[in-house]
Short mmCIF file of C-alpha atoms in Angstrom, two decimals:
data_model
loop_
_atom_site.label_atom_id
_atom_site.label_comp_id
_atom_site.label_asym_id
_atom_site.label_seq_id
_atom_site.Cartn_x
_atom_site.Cartn_y
_atom_site.Cartn_z
CA GLU A 1 299.30 127.89 180.17
CA THR A 2 296.87 125.36 180.30
CA GLY A 3 294.51 123.78 177.63
CA VAL A 4 294.99 124.28 174.03
CA THR A 5 296.79 127.52 172.86
CA GLN A 6 297.01 129.07 169.50
CA THR A 7 299.29 131.72 168.04
CA PRO A 8 298.71 134.20 166.48
CA ARG A 9 295.20 135.12 167.52
CA HIS A 10 294.76 137.21 164.47
CA LEU A 11 296.69 137.31 161.19
CA VAL A 12 296.39 139.45 158.08
CA MET A 13 298.29 138.28 155.07
CA GLY A 14 298.52 138.94 151.24
CA MET A 15 298.21 136.21 148.68
CA THR A 16 301.91 135.80 147.93
CA ASN A 17 302.97 135.93 151.92
CA LYS A 18 304.11 132.62 153.78
CA LYS A 19 302.95 132.52 157.44
CA SER A 20 302.37 129.75 159.90
CA LEU A 21 299.94 129.27 162.73
CA LYS A 22 300.96 127.38 165.89
CA CYS A 23 299.05 125.30 168.18
CA GLU A 24 300.27 123.73 171.57
CA GLN A 25 298.35 121.61 174.02
CA HIS A 26 299.32 121.21 177.60
CA LEU A 27 296.76 118.19 178.20
CA GLY A 28 299.11 115.06 177.56
CA HIS A 29 296.85 114.15 174.56
CA ASN A 30 297.86 112.04 171.74
CA ALA A 31 295.89 113.56 168.88
CA MET A 32 295.79 116.84 167.32
CA TYR A 33 293.48 118.32 164.80
CA TRP A 34 293.04 121.42 162.47
CA TYR A 35 289.65 122.68 161.72
CA LYS A 36 288.28 125.45 159.38
CA GLN A 37 285.39 127.48 160.28
CA SER A 38 283.93 129.72 157.41
CA ALA A 39 280.90 132.13 157.92
CA LYS A 40 277.55 130.28 157.63
CA LYS A 41 279.28 126.81 157.15
CA PRO A 42 279.99 123.86 159.73
CA LEU A 43 283.40 123.29 161.08
CA GLU A 44 285.33 121.32 158.57
CA LEU A 45 288.02 118.87 159.82
CA MET A 46 291.25 119.59 157.63
CA PHE A 47 293.92 117.28 159.19
CA VAL A 48 294.46 114.79 162.02
CA TYR A 49 297.50 113.92 163.70
CA ASN A 50 297.74 110.54 165.97
CA PHE A 51 300.99 110.07 167.76
CA LYS A 52 302.64 112.69 165.56
CA GLU A 53 301.48 110.63 162.23
CA GLN A 54 299.08 112.19 159.96
CA THR A 55 295.99 110.20 159.71
CA GLU A 56 293.72 112.22 157.83
CA ASN A 57 293.95 114.80 155.16
CA ASN A 58 290.25 115.85 154.26
CA SER A 59 291.16 116.63 150.58
CA VAL A 60 292.69 120.08 151.73
CA PRO A 61 294.73 122.05 148.98
CA SER A 62 298.34 121.91 149.13
CA ARG A 63 298.67 125.40 150.06
CA PHE A 64 297.88 124.36 153.57
CA SER A 65 300.80 122.20 154.91
CA PRO A 66 300.81 120.76 158.55
CA GLU A 67 303.46 119.86 160.58
CA CYS A 68 303.45 117.78 163.79
CA PRO A 69 306.83 117.64 165.27
CA ASN A 70 305.74 116.06 168.63
CA SER A 71 302.49 115.16 170.33
CA SER A 72 302.12 118.83 171.98
CA HIS A 73 302.76 121.02 169.05
CA LEU A 74 300.79 121.32 165.57
CA PHE A 75 301.58 123.85 162.80
CA LEU A 76 299.87 124.78 159.93
CA HIS A 77 302.09 126.49 157.13
CA LEU A 78 300.27 128.69 154.75
CA HIS A 79 301.58 129.86 151.27
CA THR A 80 299.78 131.61 148.37
CA LEU A 81 296.63 131.66 149.81
CA GLN A 82 293.20 132.84 148.32
CA PRO A 83 290.68 135.38 149.64
CA GLU A 84 288.18 132.52 150.11
CA ASP A 85 290.78 131.04 152.65
CA SER A 86 289.82 133.72 155.16
CA ALA A 87 288.34 131.84 158.30
CA LEU A 88 288.76 131.17 161.81
CA TYR A 89 291.16 128.26 162.04
CA LEU A 90 290.73 126.10 165.19
CA CYS A 91 293.21 123.52 166.78
CA ALA A 92 291.95 120.85 168.88
CA SER A 93 293.44 117.66 170.81
CA SER A 94 292.18 114.69 172.24
CA PRO A 95 293.25 111.53 174.56
CA ASN A 96 292.97 108.71 172.27
CA PRO A 97 290.99 108.39 169.08
CA ALA A 98 290.50 104.89 169.77
CA SER A 99 288.67 105.34 172.68
CA LEU A 100 284.88 105.89 172.98
CA TYR A 101 285.38 108.81 175.36
CA ASN A 102 287.50 110.76 172.97
CA GLU A 103 286.52 114.24 174.04
CA GLN A 104 288.06 117.02 171.98
CA PHE A 105 289.23 120.30 173.49
CA PHE A 106 289.60 123.25 171.30
CA GLY A 107 292.00 126.28 171.30
CA PRO A 108 290.70 129.90 170.73
CA GLY A 109 291.48 129.90 167.03
CA THR A 110 293.23 132.19 164.80
CA ARG A 111 291.43 134.65 162.80
CA LEU A 112 292.96 134.67 159.23
CA THR A 113 292.37 137.31 156.71
CA VAL A 114 293.70 136.86 153.28
CA LEU A 115 293.78 140.18 151.04
CA LYS B 1 278.26 110.64 154.55
CA GLN B 2 277.19 111.60 158.01
CA GLU B 3 275.06 114.98 158.12
CA VAL B 4 274.20 116.85 161.24
CA THR B 5 271.26 119.20 161.50
CA GLN B 6 270.41 121.81 164.29
CA ILE B 7 267.21 123.43 164.67
CA PRO B 8 266.51 126.22 165.17
CA ALA B 9 269.37 128.27 163.83
CA ALA B 10 268.65 131.00 166.15
CA LEU B 11 266.46 131.29 169.40
CA SER B 12 265.84 134.36 171.60
CA VAL B 13 264.40 133.65 175.01
CA PRO B 14 263.77 135.83 178.22
CA GLU B 15 266.04 135.20 181.12
CA GLY B 16 264.87 132.50 183.49
CA GLU B 17 263.11 130.26 180.73
CA ASN B 18 264.02 126.65 180.34
CA LEU B 19 264.83 125.67 176.71
CA VAL B 20 265.62 122.92 174.40
CA LEU B 21 268.00 122.88 171.61
CA ASN B 22 267.77 120.20 168.85
CA CYS B 23 270.16 117.96 166.89
CA SER B 24 269.65 115.34 164.30
CA PHE B 25 272.00 113.21 162.44
CA THR B 26 271.60 110.81 159.51
CA ASP B 27 273.95 108.05 160.29
CA SER B 28 273.02 106.38 163.75
CA ALA B 29 276.22 104.46 163.87
CA ILE B 30 278.20 106.77 166.13
CA TYR B 31 280.69 106.52 168.86
CA ASN B 32 279.59 109.56 170.52
CA LEU B 33 277.97 112.97 170.38
CA GLN B 34 279.53 116.06 171.87
CA TRP B 35 277.78 119.63 172.54
CA PHE B 36 279.95 122.45 172.42
CA ARG B 37 279.50 126.31 173.21
CA GLN B 38 281.20 129.02 171.02
CA ASP B 39 281.08 132.71 171.92
CA PRO B 40 281.63 135.21 169.10
CA GLY B 41 285.00 134.95 167.43
CA LYS B 42 286.31 132.48 170.04
CA GLY B 43 287.10 128.67 170.23
CA LEU B 44 284.76 126.09 171.23
CA THR B 45 284.12 124.83 174.66
CA SER B 46 282.95 121.29 175.36
CA LEU B 47 279.96 121.28 177.46
CA LEU B 48 278.88 117.34 177.30
CA LEU B 49 279.97 114.29 175.66
CA ILE B 50 277.52 111.40 175.56
CA GLN B 51 278.89 107.99 174.61
CA SER B 52 276.70 105.94 172.19
CA SER B 53 275.78 103.53 174.86
CA GLN B 54 274.40 106.30 177.26
CA ARG B 55 271.11 108.07 177.23
CA GLU B 56 272.03 111.30 178.77
CA GLN B 57 274.50 113.39 180.52
CA THR B 58 274.10 116.19 182.97
CA SER B 59 276.17 119.18 184.06
CA GLY B 60 274.76 121.90 186.25
CA ARG B 61 271.87 123.46 184.49
CA LEU B 62 272.72 121.37 181.37
CA ASN B 63 271.17 118.09 180.35
CA ALA B 64 271.98 116.35 176.97
CA SER B 65 269.92 113.26 175.90
CA LEU B 66 270.77 110.96 173.11
CA ASP B 67 268.48 108.73 170.94
CA LYS B 68 271.04 106.99 168.72
CA SER B 69 268.29 104.69 167.15
CA SER B 70 266.34 107.87 165.85
CA GLY B 71 269.41 110.09 165.17
CA ARG B 72 268.47 112.62 167.73
CA SER B 73 269.92 114.46 170.67
CA THR B 74 268.65 117.54 172.66
CA LEU B 75 270.33 119.84 174.98
CA TYR B 76 268.08 121.32 177.71
CA ILE B 77 269.15 124.42 179.55
CA ALA B 78 267.39 125.08 182.80
CA ALA B 79 266.79 128.62 184.18
CA SER B 80 268.59 130.43 181.26
CA GLN B 81 270.79 133.39 182.11
CA PRO B 82 272.18 136.27 179.74
CA GLY B 83 275.72 134.50 180.16
CA ASP B 84 274.34 131.63 178.29
CA SER B 85 274.00 133.61 175.13
CA ALA B 86 276.23 131.77 172.56
CA THR B 87 276.20 129.47 169.66
CA TYR B 88 275.73 126.04 170.60
CA LEU B 89 277.17 123.33 168.27
CA CYS B 90 276.40 119.55 168.20
CA ALA B 91 278.94 117.17 166.86
CA VAL B 92 279.14 113.30 166.30
CA THR B 93 281.94 111.00 166.19
CA GLY B 94 281.43 107.99 163.57
CA SER B 95 282.13 104.25 164.38
CA GLY B 96 283.74 103.52 161.08
CA ALA B 97 287.04 104.16 159.65
CA GLY B 98 288.10 107.86 160.73
CA SER B 99 285.95 107.43 163.78
CA TYR B 100 287.77 110.24 165.49
CA GLN B 101 286.34 112.46 163.02
CA LEU B 102 283.79 115.07 164.43
CA THR B 103 281.03 116.03 162.15
CA PHE B 104 279.51 119.27 163.20
CA GLY B 105 276.06 121.02 162.79
CA LYS B 106 275.75 124.63 161.95
CA GLY B 107 274.85 125.50 165.32
CA THR B 108 272.07 127.31 167.26
CA LYS B 109 272.78 130.86 168.12
CA LEU B 110 270.99 131.58 171.49
CA SER B 111 270.01 134.92 172.76
CA VAL B 112 268.83 135.12 176.38
CA ILE B 113 267.36 138.51 177.04
CA PRO B 114 267.42 140.13 180.62
#
């Protein structure tokens, strides 16, 4: 595998379920990100991890819980979601947030539907 | 708070035409600007990244320019092809706290008609 991979690609869950999204990057990057893309809205940054430490939480509800066990893996744990949480969830990685050339590379996304 | 606007929201052109997509941002204090392509239901593919000190970047048929002082960027696509049909997103990285944060526009949906 190369680049940024995400699993599963599609997920349907009920409001009482607990599920997790997984992201893995094979680029040797130090930073990883979760974004949410809803219909007709710009991509929204949710969380940032730099060297495994969470450096940003953009006022995301606690029903979304990120986990970054190492620089290559990032999880998003989901519980008691709402139908309005249905969206495309994108993971990204970048070499070094302190660099001017901090190009972000994105995974294919997980299409989440909350019933 | 940084805001990014992309005009037009949608564009349809015949194959072979040259075209320009526009992006504007409200806060000129940026580290860099990145153009992405997104195919329906898919993730983002990075096309070009322009650092704040640069004026333009080129990759194949794509040329992106940056005028930081006026808060504008353009993506020029030469000799468009049906395979160029996608949504093009512009995003900027701020230079202050949280400078790694990308702020995105809503995108321009491009359709190239054979």
